[in-house]
Short mmCIF file of C-alpha atoms in Angstrom, two decimals:
data_model
loop_
_atom_site.label_atom_id
_atom_site.label_comp_id
_atom_site.label_asym_id
_atom_site.label_seq_id
_atom_site.Cartn_x
_atom_site.Cartn_y
_atom_site.Cartn_z
CA MET A 1 129.10 63.95 133.65
CA LEU A 2 130.67 66.71 135.01
CA GLN A 3 133.60 64.72 136.40
CA THR A 4 134.04 63.20 132.90
CA ASP A 5 134.24 66.60 131.46
CA ALA A 6 136.91 67.47 133.69
CA ALA A 7 138.97 64.50 133.47
CA VAL A 8 139.38 64.40 129.85
CA ALA A 9 139.82 68.40 129.43
CA ALA A 10 142.80 68.03 132.18
CA TRP A 11 144.60 64.91 130.19
CA ALA A 12 144.28 66.83 126.87
CA ALA A 13 145.63 69.60 128.25
CA ALA A 14 148.49 68.18 129.85
CA THR A 15 149.11 65.68 126.77
CA GLY A 16 148.71 68.07 124.01
CA PRO A 17 151.61 70.86 124.78
CA GLN A 18 153.88 67.66 125.14
CA LEU A 19 153.27 66.65 121.47
CA VAL A 20 154.15 68.89 118.78
CA TRP A 21 152.17 67.41 116.40
CA TRP A 22 148.96 67.56 118.67
CA THR A 23 147.50 70.95 118.32
CA PRO A 24 148.12 71.46 114.93
CA LEU A 25 146.58 67.82 113.59
CA TRP A 26 143.30 68.37 115.53
CA TRP A 27 143.07 71.94 114.74
CA VAL A 28 143.15 71.31 110.96
CA LEU A 29 141.02 68.69 110.98
CA SER A 30 138.68 70.67 113.03
CA MET A 31 138.57 73.54 110.42
CA VAL A 32 138.39 71.18 107.58
CA LEU A 33 135.33 69.27 108.49
CA GLY A 34 133.94 71.98 110.53
CA PRO A 35 130.71 74.32 110.25
CA TRP A 36 131.73 76.86 107.55
CA ALA A 37 132.86 73.74 104.98
CA TRP A 38 129.55 71.84 105.17
CA ARG A 39 127.45 75.17 104.63
CA LEU A 40 129.52 76.17 101.65
CA LEU A 41 129.15 72.43 100.22
CA ALA A 42 125.27 72.76 101.01
CA ALA A 43 125.43 76.19 99.37
CA ALA A 44 126.85 74.86 96.25
CA TRP A 45 124.71 71.81 96.05
CA GLY A 46 121.64 74.00 96.59
CA LEU A 47 122.74 76.21 94.13
CA TRP A 48 123.29 73.68 91.54
CA TRP A 49 119.78 72.11 92.03
CA LEU A 50 118.35 75.58 91.42
CA LEU A 51 120.26 76.13 88.33
CA ARG A 52 119.18 72.67 87.03
CA GLU A 53 115.61 73.68 87.63
CA ARG A 54 115.97 75.83 84.32
CA GLY A 55 114.71 79.14 85.68
CA ARG A 56 111.68 77.17 87.77
CA PRO A 57 113.20 77.59 91.12
CA SER A 58 110.84 77.46 94.29
CA TRP A 59 111.60 77.36 97.75
CA VAL A 60 109.26 74.34 98.08
CA GLY A 61 111.26 72.59 95.88
CA VAL A 62 114.75 72.99 97.12
CA PRO A 63 115.60 70.26 99.21
CA TRP A 64 114.97 70.18 102.60
CA LEU A 65 118.48 68.68 102.91
CA VAL A 66 120.00 71.69 102.04
CA VAL A 67 118.08 74.27 104.01
CA ALA A 68 118.83 71.69 107.03
CA VAL A 69 122.76 72.44 106.50
CA LEU A 70 122.46 76.20 106.33
CA ALA A 71 119.66 77.09 108.60
CA GLY A 72 121.40 74.58 111.36
CA GLY A 73 123.81 76.80 111.88
CA LEU A 74 121.41 79.24 113.84
CA VAL A 75 120.61 76.08 116.40
CA PRO A 76 123.41 75.71 118.10
CA LEU A 77 124.21 79.39 118.23
CA ALA A 78 120.53 80.04 119.78
CA VAL A 79 121.17 77.14 122.29
CA LYS A 80 124.70 78.72 123.28
CA ALA A 81 122.80 82.27 123.61
CA VAL A 82 120.40 80.42 126.41
CA VAL A 83 122.91 78.34 128.02
CA GLN A 84 126.14 80.51 128.35
CA ARG A 85 128.29 77.51 129.34
CA PRO A 86 132.00 78.81 129.18
CA ARG A 87 134.85 77.22 127.34
CA PRO A 88 137.26 74.91 129.31
CA LEU A 89 140.05 77.08 130.67
CA ALA A 90 142.86 75.19 129.62
CA ALA A 91 141.74 75.42 125.38
CA LEU A 92 144.90 74.88 123.58
CA VAL A 93 143.58 77.45 120.66
CA PRO A 94 141.82 80.70 120.98
CA VAL A 95 138.29 80.33 120.42
CA THR A 96 135.10 82.56 120.89
CA GLN A 97 131.29 82.09 122.04
CA THR A 98 130.55 79.50 124.77
CA SER A 99 130.85 75.53 124.40
CA TYR A 100 127.35 74.23 124.88
CA PRO A 101 126.16 72.57 122.51
CA SER A 102 129.14 71.99 120.31
CA GLY A 103 128.38 73.95 116.85
CA HIS A 104 131.17 71.65 115.46
CA ALA A 105 129.60 68.40 116.49
CA PHE A 106 126.09 70.07 115.44
CA ALA A 107 127.09 70.76 111.82
CA ILE A 108 129.20 67.51 111.34
CA THR A 109 126.36 65.56 112.77
CA VAL A 110 123.75 67.50 110.40
CA ALA A 111 126.33 67.22 107.21
CA ALA A 112 126.94 63.11 107.55
CA VAL A 113 123.20 62.42 107.77
CA VAL A 114 122.25 64.57 105.05
CA ALA A 115 125.18 63.11 103.09
CA VAL A 116 124.10 59.87 103.65
CA LEU A 117 120.15 60.35 102.80
CA ALA A 118 121.25 62.36 99.85
CA LEU A 119 124.07 60.25 98.57
CA GLY A 120 123.32 57.21 100.01
CA ALA A 121 120.13 56.34 97.85
CA HIS A 122 122.20 56.07 94.77
CA LEU A 123 124.79 53.57 96.10
CA HIS A 124 124.17 49.66 96.50
CA ARG A 125 123.67 47.97 99.60
CA ARG A 126 127.28 47.85 100.38
CA GLY A 127 128.16 51.21 99.43
CA ARG A 128 125.73 52.74 101.72
CA ILE A 129 126.93 50.91 104.48
CA LEU A 130 130.64 51.95 103.76
CA PHE A 131 129.07 55.18 102.89
CA GLY A 132 127.68 55.31 106.64
CA LEU A 133 130.88 54.03 108.10
CA LEU A 134 132.52 56.70 106.58
CA ALA A 135 130.19 59.39 107.92
CA ALA A 136 130.37 57.90 111.36
CA VAL A 137 134.13 58.05 111.38
CA LEU A 138 133.88 61.80 110.48
CA VAL A 139 131.71 62.56 113.08
CA VAL A 140 133.81 61.09 115.96
CA LEU A 141 137.00 62.57 114.13
CA VAL A 142 135.44 66.12 114.63
CA CYS A 143 134.03 65.18 118.02
CA LEU A 144 137.35 64.06 119.00
CA ALA A 145 139.02 66.87 117.77
CA ARG A 146 137.15 69.50 119.66
CA VAL A 147 137.56 67.70 122.98
CA LEU A 148 141.11 67.30 122.68
CA LEU A 149 141.57 70.77 121.72
CA VAL A 150 140.20 71.31 125.09
CA VAL A 151 137.88 73.60 123.31
CA ASP A 152 134.48 71.69 123.85
CA ASN A 153 133.81 69.02 126.90
CA VAL A 154 132.87 65.57 126.21
CA SER A 155 128.89 66.74 127.23
CA ASP A 156 129.18 69.54 124.50
CA VAL A 157 129.53 67.27 121.63
CA LEU A 158 127.52 64.83 123.04
CA ALA A 159 124.76 67.62 123.31
CA GLY A 160 125.81 68.88 119.51
CA CYS A 161 125.49 65.56 117.87
CA ALA A 162 121.97 64.86 120.08
CA LEU A 163 120.59 68.51 118.66
CA GLY A 164 121.51 67.71 115.22
CA LEU A 165 119.66 64.58 115.27
CA VAL A 166 116.71 66.61 117.12
CA TRP A 167 116.92 68.87 114.24
CA LEU A 168 116.71 66.86 111.07
CA GLY A 169 114.23 64.95 112.95
CA LEU A 170 112.10 68.04 113.18
CA LEU A 171 112.80 69.15 109.58
CA ARG A 172 111.91 65.96 108.34
CA GLY A 173 108.61 65.69 110.35
CA LEU A 174 107.55 69.53 108.65
CA SER A 175 108.43 68.44 104.99
CA LEU A 176 106.37 65.07 105.62
CA CYS A 177 103.27 67.95 106.53
CA TRP A 178 104.25 70.20 103.42
CA ALA A 179 104.69 67.23 100.97
CA PRO A 180 101.93 66.81 98.82
CA GLY A 181 99.57 63.96 99.39
CA PRO A 182 99.25 61.34 96.10
CA ARG A 183 96.97 62.58 93.51
CA ALA A 184 94.36 60.42 91.56
CA ALA A 185 94.85 60.41 87.66
CA VAL A 186 92.49 62.38 86.18
CA GLY A 187 89.64 59.88 84.40
CA SER A 188 91.65 56.65 86.30
CA GLY A 189 88.36 55.80 88.25
CA THR A 190 86.21 52.97 87.28
CA ARG A 191 82.82 53.57 85.84
CA ARG A 192 79.98 51.95 87.94
CA ARG A 193 76.91 50.08 85.70
#
């Protein structure tokens, strides 16, 4: 994988400066679909949900999907602090932090899955398929943008996507543990004679 990382980074670093549109296009795409955009959307959706509860908000009732996006931002930061993998040397734009795993890949993966789960349930089968494909395309575009800007390696974005799926699986498992079980209706039992 390290050879692939190095080869793709070298190709992008050589190709990008030759094309005037390369860096601005991938940078704008990376920022517009980056982690902060999804966090702001998740916060707005969570606020809307809480306001809809008409003064009866509780953290138990806040959708785990919002928590997945908002709290998820800390997950790649924690892994980056442990791994400390430096960014590729030929980055076409200035970046901070380390590169493994890609926070952008993590954020777009979590946001895409959350969107498909939250909104896909309200669509017909064909709409769910199209929405799922759109979400997948957005994930690929953001990952591609990070690699073509030479700020993340291919392995960084793959790890970011995988970590996002693990994070969602963990949260889903926890939400199932805390979900109330079915309640028997009062007086619904049958009498024995």
